[in-house]
PDB file of C-alpha atoms and ligand atoms in Angstrom:
ATOM      1  CA  MET A 233     107.967 107.302  42.966  1.00  0.00           C
ATOM      2  CA  ASN A 234     107.619 109.649  45.893  1.00  0.00           C
ATOM      3  CA  LYS A 235     105.303 112.579  44.989  1.00  0.00           C
ATOM      4  CA  ASP A 236     107.532 115.007  47.017  1.00  0.00           C
ATOM      5  CA  ILE A 237     110.323 114.217  44.457  1.00  0.00           C
ATOM      6  CA  LEU A 238     108.281 114.433  41.382  1.00  0.00           C
ATOM      7  CA  ASP A 239     106.723 117.742  42.550  1.00  0.00           C
ATOM      8  CA  ARG A 240     110.192 119.208  42.256  1.00  0.00           C
ATOM      9  CA  ILE A 241     110.610 118.138  38.734  1.00  0.00           C
ATOM     10  CA  GLU A 242     109.224 119.988  35.677  1.00  0.00           C
ATOM     11  CA  VAL A 243     109.330 119.293  32.026  1.00  0.00           C
ATOM     12  CA  MET A 244     109.166 122.356  29.667  1.00  0.00           C
ATOM     13  CA  GLN A 245     109.275 122.877  25.834  1.00  0.00           C
ATOM     14  CA  ALA A 246     111.470 126.076  25.826  1.00  0.00           C
ATOM     15  CA  ASP A 247     114.672 127.727  24.959  1.00  0.00           C
ATOM     16  CA  ILE A 248     116.902 127.160  28.012  1.00  0.00           C
ATOM     17  CA  THR A 249     118.729 130.565  27.532  1.00  0.00           C
ATOM     18  CA  GLN A 250     115.462 132.393  28.279  1.00  0.00           C
ATOM     19  CA  LEU A 251     114.870 130.763  31.726  1.00  0.00           C
ATOM     20  CA  GLU A 252     114.919 132.616  35.038  1.00  0.00           C
ATOM     21  CA  VAL A 253     116.526 130.014  37.229  1.00  0.00           C
ATOM     22  CA  ASP A 254     119.369 130.033  39.565  1.00  0.00           C
ATOM     23  CA  ALA A 255     121.413 127.807  37.193  1.00  0.00           C
ATOM     24  CA  ILE A 256     121.206 126.467  33.678  1.00  0.00           C
ATOM     25  CA  VAL A 257     123.256 123.490  32.572  1.00  0.00           C
ATOM     26  CA  ASN A 258     125.303 123.652  29.312  1.00  0.00           C
ATOM     27  CA  ALA A 259     125.922 120.521  27.199  1.00  0.00           C
ATOM     28  CA  ALA A 260     129.521 121.691  26.495  1.00  0.00           C
ATOM     29  CA  ASN A 261     132.552 119.942  24.955  1.00  0.00           C
ATOM     30  CA  LYS A 262     135.902 119.178  26.741  1.00  0.00           C
ATOM     31  CA  THR A 263     137.542 122.588  25.810  1.00  0.00           C
ATOM     32  CA  LEU A 264     134.682 124.570  27.362  1.00  0.00           C
ATOM     33  CA  LEU A 265     135.363 126.990  24.623  1.00  0.00           C
ATOM     34  CA  GLY A 266     131.860 127.085  22.908  1.00  0.00           C
ATOM     35  CA  GLY A 267     130.405 125.230  20.054  1.00  0.00           C
ATOM     36  CA  GLY A 268     127.213 124.582  18.363  1.00  0.00           C
ATOM     37  CA  GLY A 269     123.731 123.531  19.556  1.00  0.00           C
ATOM     38  CA  VAL A 270     122.753 124.605  23.083  1.00  0.00           C
ATOM     39  CA  ASP A 271     126.320 125.426  23.907  1.00  0.00           C
ATOM     40  CA  GLY A 272     126.404 128.032  21.074  1.00  0.00           C
ATOM     41  CA  ALA A 273     123.072 129.430  22.103  1.00  0.00           C
ATOM     42  CA  ILE A 274     124.064 129.806  25.708  1.00  0.00           C
ATOM     43  CA  HIS A 275     127.445 131.634  24.670  1.00  0.00           C
ATOM     44  CA  ARG A 276     125.505 133.932  22.376  1.00  0.00           C
ATOM     45  CA  ALA A 277     123.036 134.914  25.002  1.00  0.00           C
ATOM     46  CA  ALA A 278     125.492 135.190  27.857  1.00  0.00           C
ATOM     47  CA  GLY A 279     127.892 137.304  25.896  1.00  0.00           C
ATOM     48  CA  PRO A 280     131.816 137.329  25.658  1.00  0.00           C
ATOM     49  CA  GLY A 281     132.222 137.383  29.383  1.00  0.00           C
ATOM     50  CA  LEU A 282     131.254 133.723  29.554  1.00  0.00           C
ATOM     51  CA  LEU A 283     133.917 132.649  27.068  1.00  0.00           C
ATOM     52  CA  ALA A 284     136.532 134.689  28.976  1.00  0.00           C
ATOM     53  CA  GLU A 285     135.593 132.932  32.209  1.00  0.00           C
ATOM     54  CA  CYS A 286     135.456 129.452  30.493  1.00  0.00           C
ATOM     55  CA  ARG A 287     139.025 130.111  29.294  1.00  0.00           C
ATOM     56  CA  THR A 288     140.227 130.053  32.993  1.00  0.00           C
ATOM     57  CA  ARG A 289     138.740 126.737  33.713  1.00  0.00           C
ATOM     58  CA  GLY A 290     141.165 124.389  31.950  1.00  0.00           C
ATOM     59  CA  GLY A 291     138.531 122.379  30.096  1.00  0.00           C
ATOM     60  CA  CYS A 292     136.358 119.669  31.557  1.00  0.00           C
ATOM     61  CA  ARG A 293     136.408 115.771  31.385  1.00  0.00           C
ATOM     62  CA  THR A 294     133.409 113.806  30.091  1.00  0.00           C
ATOM     63  CA  GLY A 295     130.973 113.279  32.931  1.00  0.00           C
ATOM     64  CA  GLU A 296     132.411 116.029  35.044  1.00  0.00           C
ATOM     65  CA  ALA A 297     131.004 119.622  35.469  1.00  0.00           C
ATOM     66  CA  LYS A 298     132.415 123.096  36.111  1.00  0.00           C
ATOM     67  CA  ILE A 299     130.482 126.209  37.180  1.00  0.00           C
ATOM     68  CA  THR A 300     130.722 129.855  35.949  1.00  0.00           C
ATOM     69  CA  MET A 301     128.688 132.975  36.220  1.00  0.00           C
ATOM     70  CA  GLY A 302     125.742 133.508  33.966  1.00  0.00           C
ATOM     71  CA  HIS A 303     126.938 136.956  32.630  1.00  0.00           C
ATOM     72  CA  ASN A 304     124.165 138.383  30.531  1.00  0.00           C
ATOM     73  CA  LEU A 305     121.745 135.484  31.123  1.00  0.00           C
ATOM     74  CA  LEU A 306     118.855 135.623  33.592  1.00  0.00           C
ATOM     75  CA  ALA A 307     120.390 132.638  35.291  1.00  0.00           C
ATOM     76  CA  GLN A 308     123.006 133.440  37.930  1.00  0.00           C
ATOM     77  CA  TYR A 309     125.148 130.497  37.087  1.00  0.00           C
ATOM     78  CA  VAL A 310     125.942 128.242  34.175  1.00  0.00           C
ATOM     79  CA  ILE A 311     126.984 124.717  34.977  1.00  0.00           C
ATOM     80  CA  HIS A 312     128.953 123.250  32.034  1.00  0.00           C
ATOM     81  CA  THR A 313     129.014 119.466  31.682  1.00  0.00           C
ATOM     82  CA  VAL A 314     130.423 117.223  28.955  1.00  0.00           C
ATOM     83  CA  GLY A 315     128.235 114.397  27.845  1.00  0.00           C
ATOM     84  CA  PRO A 316     129.543 111.266  26.189  1.00  0.00           C
ATOM     85  CA  VAL A 317     129.551 110.979  22.454  1.00  0.00           C
ATOM     86  CA  TYR A 318     127.104 108.017  21.938  1.00  0.00           C
ATOM     87  CA  SER A 319     129.016 104.864  21.083  1.00  0.00           C
ATOM     88  CA  GLY A 320     126.417 102.209  22.136  1.00  0.00           C
ATOM     89  CA  LYS A 321     128.692 100.838  24.860  1.00  0.00           C
ATOM     90  CA  SER A 322     127.655 100.426  28.511  1.00  0.00           C
ATOM     91  CA  GLU A 323     129.976 103.144  29.717  1.00  0.00           C
ATOM     92  CA  ASP A 324     127.806 105.747  27.849  1.00  0.00           C
ATOM     93  CA  SER A 325     125.019 105.471  30.388  1.00  0.00           C
ATOM     94  CA  LYS A 326     127.527 105.760  33.318  1.00  0.00           C
ATOM     95  CA  LEU A 327     129.051 108.976  31.887  1.00  0.00           C
ATOM     96  CA  LEU A 328     125.632 110.517  31.051  1.00  0.00           C
ATOM     97  CA  SER A 329     124.376 109.728  34.630  1.00  0.00           C
ATOM     98  CA  GLN A 330     127.493 111.338  36.094  1.00  0.00           C
ATOM     99  CA  CYS A 331     126.805 114.637  34.097  1.00  0.00           C
ATOM    100  CA  TYR A 332     123.533 114.935  35.955  1.00  0.00           C
ATOM    101  CA  GLN A 333     124.851 113.722  39.286  1.00  0.00           C
ATOM    102  CA  ASN A 334     127.881 116.038  39.154  1.00  0.00           C
ATOM    103  CA  SER A 335     125.872 119.042  37.853  1.00  0.00           C
ATOM    104  CA  LEU A 336     123.373 118.733  40.695  1.00  0.00           C
ATOM    105  CA  GLN A 337     126.122 118.334  43.362  1.00  0.00           C
ATOM    106  CA  LEU A 338     127.792 121.482  41.926  1.00  0.00           C
ATOM    107  CA  ALA A 339     124.469 123.298  42.133  1.00  0.00           C
ATOM    108  CA  VAL A 340     123.941 122.163  45.800  1.00  0.00           C
ATOM    109  CA  ASP A 341     127.577 123.434  46.653  1.00  0.00           C
ATOM    110  CA  HIS A 342     126.536 126.903  45.302  1.00  0.00           C
ATOM    111  CA  ASP A 343     123.241 127.116  47.105  1.00  0.00           C
ATOM    112  CA  VAL A 344     121.202 126.709  43.837  1.00  0.00           C
ATOM    113  CA  ILE A 345     117.529 126.238  44.457  1.00  0.00           C
ATOM    114  CA  SER A 346     116.278 125.964  40.846  1.00  0.00           C
ATOM    115  CA  ILE A 347     118.091 124.518  37.915  1.00  0.00           C
ATOM    116  CA  ALA A 348     117.419 123.696  34.290  1.00  0.00           C
ATOM    117  CA  PHE A 349     118.860 120.955  32.078  1.00  0.00           C
ATOM    118  CA  PRO A 350     118.793 120.568  28.267  1.00  0.00           C
ATOM    119  CA  ALA A 351     118.767 117.007  26.893  1.00  0.00           C
ATOM    120  CA  ILE A 352     122.649 116.379  27.381  1.00  0.00           C
ATOM    121  CA  SER A 353     124.271 114.440  24.500  1.00  0.00           C
ATOM    122  CA  CYS A 354     120.996 114.125  22.544  1.00  0.00           C
ATOM    123  CA  GLY A 355     121.950 116.529  19.648  1.00  0.00           C
ATOM    124  CA  ILE A 356     125.278 116.578  18.096  1.00  0.00           C
ATOM    125  CA  TYR A 357     126.667 113.662  20.419  1.00  0.00           C
ATOM    126  CA  GLY A 358     123.809 111.353  19.076  1.00  0.00           C
ATOM    127  CA  TYR A 359     122.389 109.812  22.298  1.00  0.00           C
ATOM    128  CA  PRO A 360     119.051 108.321  21.806  1.00  0.00           C
ATOM    129  CA  ILE A 361     116.497 110.475  23.461  1.00  0.00           C
ATOM    130  CA  GLU A 362     114.388 107.636  25.034  1.00  0.00           C
ATOM    131  CA  GLU A 363     117.367 106.102  26.816  1.00  0.00           C
ATOM    132  CA  ALA A 364     118.902 109.490  27.835  1.00  0.00           C
ATOM    133  CA  CYS A 365     115.611 110.591  29.232  1.00  0.00           C
ATOM    134  CA  LYS A 366     115.429 107.603  31.524  1.00  0.00           C
ATOM    135  CA  ILE A 367     118.998 108.274  32.697  1.00  0.00           C
ATOM    136  CA  ALA A 368     118.178 111.970  33.263  1.00  0.00           C
ATOM    137  CA  LEU A 369     115.099 111.492  35.201  1.00  0.00           C
ATOM    138  CA  ASP A 370     116.268 108.419  37.235  1.00  0.00           C
ATOM    139  CA  THR A 371     119.609 110.083  38.225  1.00  0.00           C
ATOM    140  CA  THR A 372     117.702 113.231  39.271  1.00  0.00           C
ATOM    141  CA  CYS A 373     115.094 111.417  41.298  1.00  0.00           C
ATOM    142  CA  ASN A 374     117.839 109.450  43.138  1.00  0.00           C
ATOM    143  CA  PHE A 375     119.660 112.743  43.789  1.00  0.00           C
ATOM    144  CA  LEU A 376     116.548 114.684  44.957  1.00  0.00           C
ATOM    145  CA  ASN A 377     115.719 111.831  47.177  1.00  0.00           C
ATOM    146  CA  LYS A 378     118.898 112.187  49.101  1.00  0.00           C
ATOM    147  CA  ASN A 379     119.235 115.995  48.917  1.00  0.00           C
ATOM    148  CA  LYS A 380     116.392 118.345  49.954  1.00  0.00           C
ATOM    149  CA  SER A 381     117.929 121.634  49.114  1.00  0.00           C
ATOM    150  CA  ILE A 382     117.085 121.849  45.410  1.00  0.00           C
ATOM    151  CA  LYS A 383     113.503 122.705  45.020  1.00  0.00           C
ATOM    152  CA  LYS A 384     113.058 122.818  41.261  1.00  0.00           C
ATOM    153  CA  VAL A 385     114.634 120.862  38.330  1.00  0.00           C
ATOM    154  CA  ILE A 386     113.428 121.792  34.898  1.00  0.00           C
ATOM    155  CA  PHE A 387     114.090 119.611  31.938  1.00  0.00           C
ATOM    156  CA  THR A 388     114.060 121.827  28.865  1.00  0.00           C
ATOM    157  CA  LEU A 389     113.281 120.275  25.499  1.00  0.00           C
ATOM    158  CA  PHE A 390     113.573 122.018  22.213  1.00  0.00           C
ATOM    159  CA  SER A 391     111.200 119.872  20.185  1.00  0.00           C
ATOM    160  CA  SER A 392     107.636 118.791  20.874  1.00  0.00           C
ATOM    161  CA  ALA A 393     108.690 115.209  20.205  1.00  0.00           C
ATOM    162  CA  ASP A 394     111.360 115.200  22.884  1.00  0.00           C
ATOM    163  CA  TYR A 395     108.979 117.047  25.249  1.00  0.00           C
ATOM    164  CA  GLN A 396     106.442 114.188  24.875  1.00  0.00           C
ATOM    165  CA  ILE A 397     109.091 111.559  25.577  1.00  0.00           C
ATOM    166  CA  TYR A 398     109.989 113.228  28.797  1.00  0.00           C
ATOM    167  CA  THR A 399     106.346 113.880  29.815  1.00  0.00           C
ATOM    168  CA  ASP A 400     105.490 110.245  29.185  1.00  0.00           C
ATOM    169  CA  TYR A 401     108.333 108.960  31.267  1.00  0.00           C
ATOM    170  CA  LEU A 402     107.592 111.356  34.107  1.00  0.00           C
ATOM    171  CA  LYS A 403     103.988 110.151  33.937  1.00  0.00           C
ATOM    172  CA  LYS A 404     105.174 106.520  34.117  1.00  0.00           C
ATOM    173  CA  LEU A 405     107.271 107.272  37.232  1.00  0.00           C
ATOM    174  CA  SER A 406     104.357 108.904  39.039  1.00  0.00           C
ATOM    175  CA  ASN A 407     102.308 105.740  38.593  1.00  0.00           C
ATOM    176  CA  GLN A 408     105.130 103.566  40.066  1.00  0.00           C
TER     177      GLN A 408
HETATM  178  N1  LIG B 746     117.497 125.291  24.575  1.00  0.00           N
HETATM  179  C1  LIG B 746     117.098 124.052  24.912  1.00  0.00           C
HETATM  180  N2  LIG B 746     117.582 122.896  24.272  1.00  0.00           N
HETATM  181  C2  LIG B 746     118.310 123.151  23.122  1.00  0.00           C
HETATM  182  C3  LIG B 746     118.607 124.511  22.697  1.00  0.00           C
HETATM  183  C4  LIG B 746     118.242 125.605  23.537  1.00  0.00           C
HETATM  184  N3  LIG B 746     118.414 126.786  23.141  1.00  0.00           N
HETATM  185  N4  LIG B 746     119.444 124.341  21.619  1.00  0.00           N
HETATM  186  C5  LIG B 746     119.602 122.992  21.373  1.00  0.00           C
HETATM  187  N5  LIG B 746     118.929 122.325  22.227  1.00  0.00           N
HETATM  188  P1  LIG B 746     123.415 119.605  21.625  1.00  0.00           P
HETATM  189  P2  LIG B 746     125.249 117.563  22.792  1.00  0.00           P
HETATM  190  C6  LIG B 746     118.770 120.843  22.459  1.00  0.00           C
HETATM  191  O1  LIG B 746     123.796 119.287  20.150  1.00  0.00           O
HETATM  192  O2  LIG B 746     124.491 116.521  21.914  1.00  0.00           O
HETATM  193  C7  LIG B 746     128.179 121.512  21.007  1.00  0.00           C
HETATM  194  O3  LIG B 746     128.678 121.903  19.825  1.00  0.00           O
HETATM  195  C8  LIG B 746     118.922 119.873  21.198  1.00  0.00           C
HETATM  196  O4  LIG B 746     117.739 119.933  20.455  1.00  0.00           O
HETATM  197  O5  LIG B 746     123.472 121.041  21.857  1.00  0.00           O
HETATM  198  O6  LIG B 746     125.616 117.257  24.153  1.00  0.00           O
HETATM  199  C9  LIG B 746     129.050 121.342  22.133  1.00  0.00           C
HETATM  200  O7  LIG B 746     130.137 122.242  22.072  1.00  0.00           O
HETATM  201  C10 LIG B 746     119.307 118.628  21.844  1.00  0.00           C
HETATM  202  O8  LIG B 746     118.153 117.860  22.239  1.00  0.00           O
HETATM  203  O9  LIG B 746     124.462 118.924  22.701  1.00  0.00           O
HETATM  204  C11 LIG B 746     129.564 119.924  21.959  1.00  0.00           C
HETATM  205  O10 LIG B 746     130.591 119.916  20.970  1.00  0.00           O
HETATM  206  C12 LIG B 746     120.053 119.053  23.144  1.00  0.00           C
HETATM  207  O11 LIG B 746     119.732 120.423  23.311  1.00  0.00           O
HETATM  208  C13 LIG B 746     128.301 119.202  21.418  1.00  0.00           C
HETATM  209  O12 LIG B 746     127.449 120.186  20.862  1.00  0.00           O
HETATM  210  C14 LIG B 746     121.504 118.806  23.275  1.00  0.00           C
HETATM  211  O13 LIG B 746     121.960 119.022  21.871  1.00  0.00           O
HETATM  212  C15 LIG B 746     127.584 118.547  22.513  1.00  0.00           C
HETATM  213  O14 LIG B 746     126.598 117.792  21.962  1.00  0.00           O
END
């Protein structure tokens, strides 16, 4: 994998709500009206203004993405995307890839230079982290190869086990 692309990717064990980036991505649900997991943490940190803005968005389909302001977060924007509920069918991977692709495209459309992702679908929605990690990194590398404007994509993992899976796959890509 091209070094210029890998240099724009970072893996971090952190709470995504604390990151000072242009945009953070939320693993939301179709209502966009908040929930548990990272969605709940983002809404708590952003304050009630985020929910008020989300109410105006009319929900979001699986695989698609919508953007709001970051409100009380350090990030200027929140990009809300809805990952698939893991079913083991082949369409899962297509939809998860679309989440990354559509979030990155929305970021570019809003002149975002730095963006952080959580492991979309890997909590409540049950996507196996090893498979999801490959989809996240492969889709992002393809996108960064075609688009030069985003300078930093941070993959934020909560647990050290998930962090290790991402780090190992990134290392594998850098040896290819
Ligand atoms: N920072 C970074 N990662 C986090 C944080 C955080 N603050 N909190 C959790 N994670 P999940 P999903 C990790 O369940 O599977 C919500 O109710 C977590 O360890 O948040 O896409 C929505 O409203 C896991 O690896 O999202 C939907 O109904 C990853 O973030 C549903 O959950 C994603 O876990 C979406 O489920």
